[in-house]
XYZ file of C-alpha atoms in Angstrom:
322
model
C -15.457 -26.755 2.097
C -19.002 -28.094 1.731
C -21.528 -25.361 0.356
C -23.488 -26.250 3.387
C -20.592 -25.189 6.111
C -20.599 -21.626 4.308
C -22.013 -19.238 5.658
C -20.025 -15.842 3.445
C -20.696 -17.502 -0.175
C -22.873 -14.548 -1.420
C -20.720 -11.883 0.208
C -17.556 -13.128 -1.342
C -18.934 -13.585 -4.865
C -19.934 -9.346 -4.247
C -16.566 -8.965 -3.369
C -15.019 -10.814 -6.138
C -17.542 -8.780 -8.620
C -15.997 -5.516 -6.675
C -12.227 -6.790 -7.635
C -12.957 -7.248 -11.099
C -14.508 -11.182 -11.298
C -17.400 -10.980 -13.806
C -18.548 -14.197 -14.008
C -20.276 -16.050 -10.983
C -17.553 -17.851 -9.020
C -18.800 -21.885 -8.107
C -18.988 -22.873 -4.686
C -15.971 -25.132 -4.320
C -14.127 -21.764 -5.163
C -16.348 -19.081 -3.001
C -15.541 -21.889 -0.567
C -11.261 -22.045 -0.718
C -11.768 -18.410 -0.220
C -13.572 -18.790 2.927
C -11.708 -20.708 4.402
C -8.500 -18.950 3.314
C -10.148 -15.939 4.944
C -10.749 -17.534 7.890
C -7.128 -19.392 8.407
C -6.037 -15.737 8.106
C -8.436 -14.173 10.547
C -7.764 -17.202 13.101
C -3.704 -16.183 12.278
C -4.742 -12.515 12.946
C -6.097 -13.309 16.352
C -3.812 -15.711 17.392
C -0.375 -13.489 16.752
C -2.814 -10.532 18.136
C -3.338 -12.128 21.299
C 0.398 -13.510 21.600
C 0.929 -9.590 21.176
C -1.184 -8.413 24.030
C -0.058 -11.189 26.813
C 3.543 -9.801 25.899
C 2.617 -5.913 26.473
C 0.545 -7.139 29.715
C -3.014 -6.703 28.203
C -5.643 -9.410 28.845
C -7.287 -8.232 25.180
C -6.519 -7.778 22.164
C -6.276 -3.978 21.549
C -6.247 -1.949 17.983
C -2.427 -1.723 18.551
C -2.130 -4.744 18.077
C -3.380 -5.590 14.759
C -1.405 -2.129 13.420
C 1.361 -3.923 14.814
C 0.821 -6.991 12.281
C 0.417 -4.969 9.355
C 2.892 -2.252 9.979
C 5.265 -3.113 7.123
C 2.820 -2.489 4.938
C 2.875 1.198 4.469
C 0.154 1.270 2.049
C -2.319 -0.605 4.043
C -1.391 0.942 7.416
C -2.021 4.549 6.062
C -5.784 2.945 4.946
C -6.557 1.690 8.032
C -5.287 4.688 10.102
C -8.332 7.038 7.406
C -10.739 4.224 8.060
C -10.447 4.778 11.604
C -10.209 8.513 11.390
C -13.713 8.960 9.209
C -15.701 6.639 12.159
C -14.349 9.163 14.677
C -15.343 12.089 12.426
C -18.773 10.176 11.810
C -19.349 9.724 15.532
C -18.243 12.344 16.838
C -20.837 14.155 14.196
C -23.388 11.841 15.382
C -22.798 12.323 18.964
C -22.888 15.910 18.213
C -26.311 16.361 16.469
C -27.940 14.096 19.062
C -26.850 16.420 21.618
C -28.644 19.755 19.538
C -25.556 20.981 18.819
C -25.055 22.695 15.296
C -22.751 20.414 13.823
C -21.627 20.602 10.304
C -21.656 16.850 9.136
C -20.827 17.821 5.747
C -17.170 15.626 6.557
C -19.184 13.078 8.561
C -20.899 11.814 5.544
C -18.265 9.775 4.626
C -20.295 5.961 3.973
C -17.386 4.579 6.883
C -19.402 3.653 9.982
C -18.302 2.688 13.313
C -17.830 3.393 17.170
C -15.039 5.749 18.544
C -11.631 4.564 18.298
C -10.692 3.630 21.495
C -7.638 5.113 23.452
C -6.752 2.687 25.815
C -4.688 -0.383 25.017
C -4.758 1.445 20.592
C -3.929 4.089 18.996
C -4.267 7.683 20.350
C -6.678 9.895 18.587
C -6.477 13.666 18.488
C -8.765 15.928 19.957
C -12.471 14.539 19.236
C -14.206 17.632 20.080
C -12.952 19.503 16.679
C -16.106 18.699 14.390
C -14.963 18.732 10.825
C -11.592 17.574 11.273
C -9.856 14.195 10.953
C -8.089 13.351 13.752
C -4.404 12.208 13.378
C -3.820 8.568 14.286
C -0.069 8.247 16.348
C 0.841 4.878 16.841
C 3.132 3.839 19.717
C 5.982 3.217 17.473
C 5.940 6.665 15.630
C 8.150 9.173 16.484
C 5.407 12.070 17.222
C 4.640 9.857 20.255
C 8.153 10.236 21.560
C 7.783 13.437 22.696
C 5.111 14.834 25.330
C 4.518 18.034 23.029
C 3.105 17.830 19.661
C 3.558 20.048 16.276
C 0.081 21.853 15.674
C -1.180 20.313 12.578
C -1.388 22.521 9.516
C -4.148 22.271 7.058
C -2.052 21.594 4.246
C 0.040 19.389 5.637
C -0.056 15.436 4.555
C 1.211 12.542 6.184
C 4.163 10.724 4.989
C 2.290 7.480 4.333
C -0.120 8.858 2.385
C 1.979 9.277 -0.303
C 1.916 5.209 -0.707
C -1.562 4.905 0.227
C -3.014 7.215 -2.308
C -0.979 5.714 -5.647
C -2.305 1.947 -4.506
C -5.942 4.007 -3.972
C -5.138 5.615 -7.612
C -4.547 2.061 -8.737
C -7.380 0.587 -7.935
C -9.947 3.567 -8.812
C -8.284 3.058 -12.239
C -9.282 -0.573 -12.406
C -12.564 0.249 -11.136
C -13.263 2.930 -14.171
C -12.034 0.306 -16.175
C -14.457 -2.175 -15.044
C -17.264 0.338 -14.872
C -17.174 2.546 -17.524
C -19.474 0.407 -20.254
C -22.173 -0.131 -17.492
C -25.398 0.596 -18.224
C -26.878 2.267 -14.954
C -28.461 -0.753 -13.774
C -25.390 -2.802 -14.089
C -23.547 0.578 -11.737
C -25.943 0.671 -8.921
C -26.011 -3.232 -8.492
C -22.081 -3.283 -8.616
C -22.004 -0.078 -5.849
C -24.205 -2.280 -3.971
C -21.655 -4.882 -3.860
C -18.768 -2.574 -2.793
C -21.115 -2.679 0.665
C -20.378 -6.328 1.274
C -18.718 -7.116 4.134
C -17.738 -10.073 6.769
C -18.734 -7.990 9.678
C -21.169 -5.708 9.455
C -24.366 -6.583 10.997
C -22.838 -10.028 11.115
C -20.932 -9.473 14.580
C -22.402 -12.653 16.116
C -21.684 -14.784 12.755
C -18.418 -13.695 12.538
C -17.305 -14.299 15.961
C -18.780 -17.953 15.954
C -17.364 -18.340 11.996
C -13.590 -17.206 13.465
C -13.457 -19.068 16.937
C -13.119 -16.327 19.007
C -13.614 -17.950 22.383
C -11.486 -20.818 21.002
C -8.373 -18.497 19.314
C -8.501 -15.714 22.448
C -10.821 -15.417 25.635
C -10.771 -11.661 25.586
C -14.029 -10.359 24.132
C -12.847 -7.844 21.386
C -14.789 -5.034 20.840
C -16.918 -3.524 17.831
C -13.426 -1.694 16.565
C -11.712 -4.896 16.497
C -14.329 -6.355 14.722
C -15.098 -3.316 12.132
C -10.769 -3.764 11.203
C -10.963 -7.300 10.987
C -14.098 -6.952 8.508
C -11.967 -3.706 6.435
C -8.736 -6.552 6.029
C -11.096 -9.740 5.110
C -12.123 -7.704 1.875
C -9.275 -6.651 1.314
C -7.984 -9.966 1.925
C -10.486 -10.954 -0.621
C -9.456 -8.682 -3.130
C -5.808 -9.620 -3.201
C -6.829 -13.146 -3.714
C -9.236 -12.230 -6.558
C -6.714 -10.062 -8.261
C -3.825 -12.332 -8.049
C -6.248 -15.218 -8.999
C -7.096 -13.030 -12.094
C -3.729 -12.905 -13.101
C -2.918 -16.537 -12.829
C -5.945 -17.220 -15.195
C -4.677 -14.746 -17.395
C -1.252 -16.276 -17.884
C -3.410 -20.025 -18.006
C -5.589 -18.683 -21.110
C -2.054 -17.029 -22.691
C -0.556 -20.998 -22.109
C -3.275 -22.737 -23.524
C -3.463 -20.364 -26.642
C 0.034 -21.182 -27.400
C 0.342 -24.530 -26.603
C -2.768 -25.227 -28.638
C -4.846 -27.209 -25.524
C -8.291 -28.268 -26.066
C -10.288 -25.141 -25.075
C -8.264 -23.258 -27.713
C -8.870 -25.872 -30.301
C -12.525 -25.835 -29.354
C -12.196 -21.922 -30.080
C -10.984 -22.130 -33.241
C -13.131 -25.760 -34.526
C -16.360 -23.410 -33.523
C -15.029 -20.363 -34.898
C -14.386 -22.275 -38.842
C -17.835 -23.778 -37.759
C -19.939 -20.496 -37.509
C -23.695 -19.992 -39.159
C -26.668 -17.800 -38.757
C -28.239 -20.528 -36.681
C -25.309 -21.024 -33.903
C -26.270 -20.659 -30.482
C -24.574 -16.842 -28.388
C -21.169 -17.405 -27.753
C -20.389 -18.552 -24.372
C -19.704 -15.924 -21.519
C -16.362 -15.186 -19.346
C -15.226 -18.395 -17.920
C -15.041 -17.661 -14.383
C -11.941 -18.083 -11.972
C -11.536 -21.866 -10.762
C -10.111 -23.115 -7.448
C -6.921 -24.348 -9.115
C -6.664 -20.271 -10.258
C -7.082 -19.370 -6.357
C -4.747 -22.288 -4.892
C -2.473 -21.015 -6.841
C -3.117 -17.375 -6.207
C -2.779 -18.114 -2.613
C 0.456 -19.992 -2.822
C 2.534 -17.240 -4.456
C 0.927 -14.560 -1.968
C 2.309 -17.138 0.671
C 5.676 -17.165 -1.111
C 5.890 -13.603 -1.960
C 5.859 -13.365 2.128
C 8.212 -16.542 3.146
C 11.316 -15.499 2.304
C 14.520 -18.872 1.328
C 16.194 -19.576 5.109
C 19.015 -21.646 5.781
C 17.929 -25.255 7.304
C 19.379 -25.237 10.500
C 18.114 -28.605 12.035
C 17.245 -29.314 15.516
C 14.108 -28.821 16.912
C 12.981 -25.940 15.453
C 13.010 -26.918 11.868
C 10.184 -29.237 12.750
C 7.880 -26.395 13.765
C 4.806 -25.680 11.590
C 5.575 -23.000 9.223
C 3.818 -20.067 9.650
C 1.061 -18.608 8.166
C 1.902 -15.453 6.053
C -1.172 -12.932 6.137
C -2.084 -11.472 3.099
């Protein structure tokens, strides 16, 4: 992708900072990311609106994308406490503009958004309770079976969370890891990059940047939007991650193998003096580190079939989201 056709390169260098990239990713390789991002977002929509036409929607509803990533348990659970905070948040919001005497105290959560609708998505609990998540029941779950509901309890967790929270333990790990020698300085410029996003304040770039009136003619609304911006950073972190990992095992090869950037190592290392220039900083991750990166995360996904012929074996494979 040219530099000039991108129009997320700042964003996605934050977001590789965020996932643990320290040095400042080149173009050509802010640019495979972009447009990896976008193939996915273009995949999103398209199986999205396949999805809708098939339940007799004209748009694409939040259902809908829960419905692509429901095998992932992790993820799903994420999602389903991103969308409960923006209905705490609003409902908070909607609340104190009113002159009621909210407590906000659980609306303070930095998630922003619009209510979750109800029509066409998910079914959200009883807005009207102030401080209180509301309980996201998919179509597909068996509490929405049954007409009558179990009263939540205050201690009681959902069974997905269990998943969610060691991935979230995970990465808060990496993230002390990453952040714990920062001076302060270095800590509030890295928090600042945990903000960056694809969609917010962006809506009208990131419509025109995904082809929405060429993938689907529905106009989605800000919900849509606000979940497609929550998995394009996480889509972005996965890459970075994975692309981190495939540099690691490159710099482990070259070592051993004794390539030239190890012999380099060791010439200037036998050549050291007072007068030798700083040593050189971390050698940032390279588009060869993404493509490959992105083609295990696509093979992780496609799993060995048997060739059948016919037809059908001359489809386009598809696109495995990440």
């Amino acid at each position: 992708m040219a530099e000039k056709q991108a129009k997320y390169r700042l964003e996605i260098q934050q977001m590789m900072f965020v996932s643990g990239e320290a040095g400042e990713a080149s173009a050509e390789t802010t640019g495979i990311i972009e447009e990896i991002v976008r193939q996915q977002v273009i995949e999103i929509l398209t199986q999205c609106n396949d999805s809708a036409i098939r339940r007799g929607s004209r748009s694409i509803g939040v259902v809908d994308l829960f419905f692509l990533i429901r095998k992932d348990i992790a993820k799903t659970a994420r999602l389903k406490t991103f969308l409960s905070w923006k209905d705490v948040r609003k409902t908070a919001k909607d609340t104190d503009e009113k002159g009621g005497d909210a407590d906000i105290g659980a609306g303070d959560d930095p998630i922003g958004g619009a209510d979750v609708p109800g029509a066409g998505g998910p079914t959200v609990g009883d807005a009207t309770k102030k401080n209180k998540r509301s309980r996201i029941v998919l179509p597909w779950d068996v509490q929405s079976f049954y007409a009558e509901q179990v009263p939540e309890r205050e201690d009681e967790e959902d069974e997905d969370e269990g998943e969610m929270n060691e991935a979230t333990l995970q990465r808060l790990k990496a993230a002390d890891e990453r952040t714990k020698d920062m001076t302060r300085e270095e800590y509030v410029h890295w928090s600042e990059c945990r903000q960056a996003s694809f969609t917010f304040r962006k809506g009208k770039r990131f419509r025109e940047w995904a082809a929405f009136g060429v993938v689907t003619d529905s106009k989605p609304n800000d919900d849509i939007i606000d979940i497609l911006g929550f998995l394009t950073f996480e889509m972005v972190q996965t890459l970075t991650e994975e692309a981190l990992k495939v540099k690691a095992e490159d710099d482990i090869h070259k070592s051993k193998s004794g390539g030239e950037d190890s012999h380099q190592d060791k010439k200037r290392k036998r050549e050291s003096s007072l007068f030798d220039p700083p040593a050189e900083g971390h050698a940032p991750v390279g588009p060869h580190h993404v493509q490959e990166a992105y083609r295990r995360l696509q093979k992780k996904a496609n799993k060995p079939k048997v060739w059948m012929g016919g037809p059908r074996a001359l489809q386009r494979t598809k696109i495995q989201l990440i």
